[in-house]
Amino acid sequence: MPHKDLIDRLEAEFLAHDDGSDASHDIHHARRVMRAALRIAAAEGGGDEGVIIAAAYLHDWVNLPKNDPNRSRASALSADAARPILAALGFAPDRIEATCHAILAHSFSANIPPRTLEARALQDADRLEALGAIGLARVFAIAGRLGSSLFDGDDPFAENRPLDDRRYAVDHFEVKLLRLPDTMQTAAGRAMAEERAEVMRRFLRSLAEELG
């Protein structure tokens, strides 16, 4: 397997660091992001696979709750924490910088434009995690952690009220999730995002039918 030693070492680092408190950002999330980012980069012309792999495992190293006031700094803190790990893995300075840029730019809340293929692939791959069947599972898991309701029982699709995704999980689909395909940085990522967004639209149609 290409990069097996790098992956094994990153997995060991991840498992030693992870406290198991957030299933939405566990090692399975990191693995899915890695696979999607490599797939996107390959479709877009290649990129440095080692940088992509390392960035995928380290992008959420400092993971702050969505309602934390320092949430927008999480990717910068993760990039800072990644530097000594990458140095210990033998990454050259230019590859450390490339990996840290990808980590910095992956975050929605940080609002940092990705300058490299590796960074664009990582950002798209991470945003794919908020869509499709995985995205459905994650949005309700996060809502549970934040104490949000699933939906407004009187007006579940905000037809006669302002959207409020802090109170209602279903509102988050319209506020953010279904808008993600338009934010993708690559053609490959956008195509994957559109497929996954349709999974969510089908869910919302089914929910509407059940609620009658």
Tab-separated table of C-alpha atoms in Angstrom:
chain	number	residue	atom	x	y	z
A	1	MET	CA	0.000	0.000	0.000
A	2	PRO	CA	1.456	3.415	-0.945
A	3	HIS	CA	2.299	5.609	2.058
A	4	LYS	CA	1.553	2.762	4.483
A	5	ASP	CA	4.294	3.790	6.916
A	6	LEU	CA	3.111	7.416	6.940
A	7	ILE	CA	-0.508	6.368	7.492
A	8	ASP	CA	0.444	3.947	10.265
A	9	ARG	CA	2.418	6.630	12.095
A	10	LEU	CA	-0.328	9.229	11.697
A	11	GLU	CA	-2.945	6.760	12.912
A	12	ALA	CA	-0.855	6.044	15.999
A	13	GLU	CA	-0.529	9.782	16.669
A	14	PHE	CA	-4.245	10.299	16.157
A	15	LEU	CA	-5.339	7.460	18.419
A	16	ALA	CA	-2.975	8.596	21.182
A	17	HIS	CA	-4.412	12.124	20.938
A	18	ASP	CA	-8.131	11.411	20.486
A	19	ASP	CA	-10.177	11.321	23.697
A	20	GLY	CA	-13.173	9.688	22.010
A	21	SER	CA	-15.559	12.499	22.912
A	22	ASP	CA	-16.587	13.491	19.373
A	23	ALA	CA	-17.733	10.756	17.001
A	24	SER	CA	-18.125	13.328	14.213
A	25	HIS	CA	-14.370	13.974	14.208
A	26	ASP	CA	-12.970	10.556	15.078
A	27	ILE	CA	-10.373	8.536	13.194
A	28	HIS	CA	-13.036	7.267	10.785
A	29	HIS	CA	-13.758	10.881	9.816
A	30	ALA	CA	-10.042	11.450	9.196
A	31	ARG	CA	-9.841	8.311	7.057
A	32	ARG	CA	-12.882	9.295	4.982
A	33	VAL	CA	-11.498	12.793	4.442
A	34	MET	CA	-8.149	11.322	3.392
A	35	ARG	CA	-9.731	8.958	0.862
A	36	ALA	CA	-11.993	11.648	-0.600
A	37	ALA	CA	-9.180	14.204	-0.774
A	38	LEU	CA	-6.879	11.755	-2.566
A	39	ARG	CA	-9.681	10.906	-5.000
A	40	ILE	CA	-10.376	14.585	-5.688
A	41	ALA	CA	-6.700	15.437	-6.115
A	42	ALA	CA	-6.192	12.509	-8.509
A	43	ALA	CA	-9.132	13.702	-10.620
A	44	GLU	CA	-7.720	17.229	-10.631
A	45	GLY	CA	-4.190	16.296	-11.669
A	46	GLY	CA	-2.360	14.753	-8.723
A	47	GLY	CA	-0.840	16.795	-5.925
A	48	ASP	CA	1.468	15.675	-3.120
A	49	GLU	CA	-0.243	12.612	-1.647
A	50	GLY	CA	1.849	12.709	1.524
A	51	VAL	CA	0.798	16.292	2.222
A	52	ILE	CA	-2.851	15.383	1.640
A	53	ILE	CA	-2.653	12.335	3.910
A	54	ALA	CA	-0.984	14.248	6.737
A	55	ALA	CA	-3.380	17.170	6.456
A	56	ALA	CA	-6.367	14.830	6.552
A	57	TYR	CA	-5.265	13.231	9.815
A	58	LEU	CA	-4.229	16.515	11.448
A	59	HIS	CA	-6.850	18.995	10.207
A	60	ASP	CA	-9.039	18.740	13.334
A	61	TRP	CA	-6.212	18.282	15.842
A	62	VAL	CA	-7.655	21.140	17.888
A	63	ASN	CA	-11.393	20.554	17.646
A	64	LEU	CA	-13.570	23.206	19.272
A	65	PRO	CA	-17.381	22.938	19.565
A	66	LYS	CA	-19.388	24.802	16.938
A	67	ASN	CA	-20.685	27.206	19.596
A	68	ASP	CA	-17.223	27.958	21.019
A	69	PRO	CA	-16.249	31.656	20.636
A	70	ASN	CA	-12.794	30.608	19.390
A	71	ARG	CA	-14.181	28.216	16.764
A	72	SER	CA	-12.751	30.287	13.896
A	73	ARG	CA	-9.240	29.795	15.311
A	74	ALA	CA	-9.413	26.005	15.479
A	75	SER	CA	-7.711	25.432	12.125
A	76	ALA	CA	-4.873	27.834	13.006
A	77	LEU	CA	-4.386	26.086	16.332
A	78	SER	CA	-4.426	22.714	14.545
A	79	ALA	CA	-1.807	23.905	12.058
A	80	ASP	CA	0.437	25.100	14.888
A	81	ALA	CA	0.049	21.775	16.685
A	82	ALA	CA	0.800	19.888	13.456
A	83	ARG	CA	4.236	21.441	12.903
A	84	PRO	CA	6.209	19.404	15.450
A	85	ILE	CA	4.367	16.223	14.437
A	86	LEU	CA	5.231	16.775	10.779
A	87	ALA	CA	8.847	17.537	11.655
A	88	ALA	CA	9.058	14.297	13.649
A	89	LEU	CA	7.644	12.460	10.621
A	90	GLY	CA	10.535	13.796	8.548
A	91	PHE	CA	8.637	16.298	6.439
A	92	ALA	CA	10.865	18.921	4.796
A	93	PRO	CA	10.099	22.568	5.684
A	94	ASP	CA	8.318	23.259	2.385
A	95	ARG	CA	6.059	20.226	2.845
A	96	ILE	CA	5.335	21.249	6.438
A	97	GLU	CA	4.224	24.642	5.171
A	98	ALA	CA	2.113	23.044	2.431
A	99	THR	CA	0.425	20.734	4.948
A	100	CYS	CA	-0.196	23.537	7.419
A	101	HIS	CA	-1.695	25.737	4.699
A	102	ALA	CA	-4.100	22.938	3.793
A	103	ILE	CA	-5.065	22.585	7.462
A	104	LEU	CA	-5.541	26.336	7.834
A	105	ALA	CA	-7.640	26.682	4.687
A	106	HIS	CA	-9.901	23.670	5.215
A	107	SER	CA	-12.080	25.425	7.795
A	108	PHE	CA	-15.383	27.014	6.810
A	109	SER	CA	-15.232	29.481	9.692
A	110	ALA	CA	-11.592	30.518	9.139
A	111	ASN	CA	-12.442	31.867	5.649
A	112	ILE	CA	-8.901	31.381	4.264
A	113	PRO	CA	-8.713	30.830	0.476
A	114	PRO	CA	-6.914	27.574	-0.433
A	115	ARG	CA	-3.935	28.340	-2.687
A	116	THR	CA	-2.845	24.805	-3.612
A	117	LEU	CA	-4.417	21.683	-5.068
A	118	GLU	CA	-3.766	19.863	-1.797
A	119	ALA	CA	-5.604	22.567	0.158
A	120	ARG	CA	-8.509	22.663	-2.289
A	121	ALA	CA	-8.842	18.880	-2.198
A	122	LEU	CA	-8.787	18.805	1.620
A	123	GLN	CA	-11.366	21.579	1.926
A	124	ASP	CA	-13.700	19.864	-0.526
A	125	ALA	CA	-13.232	16.468	1.139
A	126	ASP	CA	-13.985	17.866	4.582
A	127	ARG	CA	-17.106	19.637	3.328
A	128	LEU	CA	-18.306	16.408	1.726
A	129	GLU	CA	-18.520	14.999	5.252
A	130	ALA	CA	-21.356	17.451	5.952
A	131	LEU	CA	-23.387	16.078	3.026
A	132	GLY	CA	-25.043	12.801	2.075
A	133	ALA	CA	-25.854	9.991	4.484
A	134	ILE	CA	-22.813	10.770	6.631
A	135	GLY	CA	-23.858	14.411	6.769
A	136	LEU	CA	-27.356	13.438	7.890
A	137	ALA	CA	-25.954	11.361	10.723
A	138	ARG	CA	-23.538	14.088	11.755
A	139	VAL	CA	-25.994	16.978	11.752
A	140	PHE	CA	-28.312	15.200	14.165
A	141	ALA	CA	-25.442	13.942	16.315
A	142	ILE	CA	-24.131	17.496	16.641
A	143	ALA	CA	-27.622	18.832	17.336
A	144	GLY	CA	-27.875	16.372	20.205
A	145	ARG	CA	-24.560	17.538	21.628
A	146	LEU	CA	-25.612	21.187	21.384
A	147	GLY	CA	-29.066	20.554	22.837
A	148	SER	CA	-30.911	21.624	19.687
A	149	SER	CA	-34.352	20.315	18.718
A	150	LEU	CA	-34.679	18.156	15.610
A	151	PHE	CA	-37.182	20.582	14.051
A	152	ASP	CA	-39.939	23.028	14.928
A	153	GLY	CA	-43.007	20.840	15.298
A	154	ASP	CA	-45.356	23.670	14.285
A	155	ASP	CA	-43.335	24.866	11.290
A	156	PRO	CA	-40.602	22.307	10.492
A	157	PHE	CA	-39.439	23.928	7.247
A	158	ALA	CA	-39.553	27.572	8.379
A	159	GLU	CA	-42.334	28.604	6.033
A	160	ASN	CA	-43.634	31.254	8.426
A	161	ARG	CA	-40.670	31.977	10.688
A	162	PRO	CA	-36.992	32.920	10.361
A	163	LEU	CA	-34.530	30.056	9.977
A	164	ASP	CA	-32.742	29.284	13.235
A	165	ASP	CA	-30.252	26.441	13.001
A	166	ARG	CA	-29.083	26.985	16.571
A	167	ARG	CA	-32.504	25.843	17.791
A	168	TYR	CA	-33.528	23.398	15.050
A	169	ALA	CA	-31.311	20.857	13.285
A	170	VAL	CA	-33.454	20.715	10.131
A	171	ASP	CA	-32.994	24.459	9.635
A	172	HIS	CA	-29.262	23.814	9.169
A	173	PHE	CA	-29.937	22.132	5.823
A	174	GLU	CA	-31.180	25.390	4.305
A	175	VAL	CA	-28.887	27.685	6.277
A	176	LYS	CA	-25.683	25.915	5.263
A	177	LEU	CA	-25.606	22.303	4.127
A	178	LEU	CA	-27.487	22.511	0.824
A	179	ARG	CA	-25.388	25.545	-0.097
A	180	LEU	CA	-22.108	23.638	0.203
A	181	PRO	CA	-21.936	22.322	-3.396
A	182	ASP	CA	-21.596	25.903	-4.639
A	183	THR	CA	-18.585	26.447	-2.350
A	184	MET	CA	-16.551	23.513	-3.648
A	185	GLN	CA	-13.104	24.392	-4.959
A	186	THR	CA	-12.767	21.631	-7.574
A	187	ALA	CA	-14.933	20.206	-10.332
A	188	ALA	CA	-14.525	16.709	-8.887
A	189	GLY	CA	-15.520	17.870	-5.416
A	190	ARG	CA	-18.522	19.747	-6.768
A	191	ALA	CA	-19.812	16.689	-8.616
A	192	MET	CA	-19.486	14.559	-5.480
A	193	ALA	CA	-21.151	17.258	-3.395
A	194	GLU	CA	-24.141	17.498	-5.742
A	195	GLU	CA	-24.698	13.734	-5.497
A	196	ARG	CA	-24.621	13.881	-1.705
A	197	ALA	CA	-26.820	16.971	-1.520
A	198	GLU	CA	-29.502	15.083	-3.439
A	199	VAL	CA	-29.460	12.416	-0.705
A	200	MET	CA	-30.329	15.174	1.762
A	201	ARG	CA	-33.058	16.600	-0.455
A	202	ARG	CA	-34.651	13.158	-0.666
A	203	PHE	CA	-34.539	12.901	3.119
A	204	LEU	CA	-36.257	16.280	3.499
A	205	ARG	CA	-38.943	15.255	1.010
A	206	SER	CA	-39.511	12.037	2.959
A	207	LEU	CA	-39.665	13.974	6.219
A	208	ALA	CA	-42.236	16.335	4.735
A	209	GLU	CA	-44.358	13.375	3.621
A	210	GLU	CA	-44.206	11.760	7.057
A	211	LEU	CA	-45.116	14.986	8.806
A	212	GLY	CA	-48.014	15.330	6.401
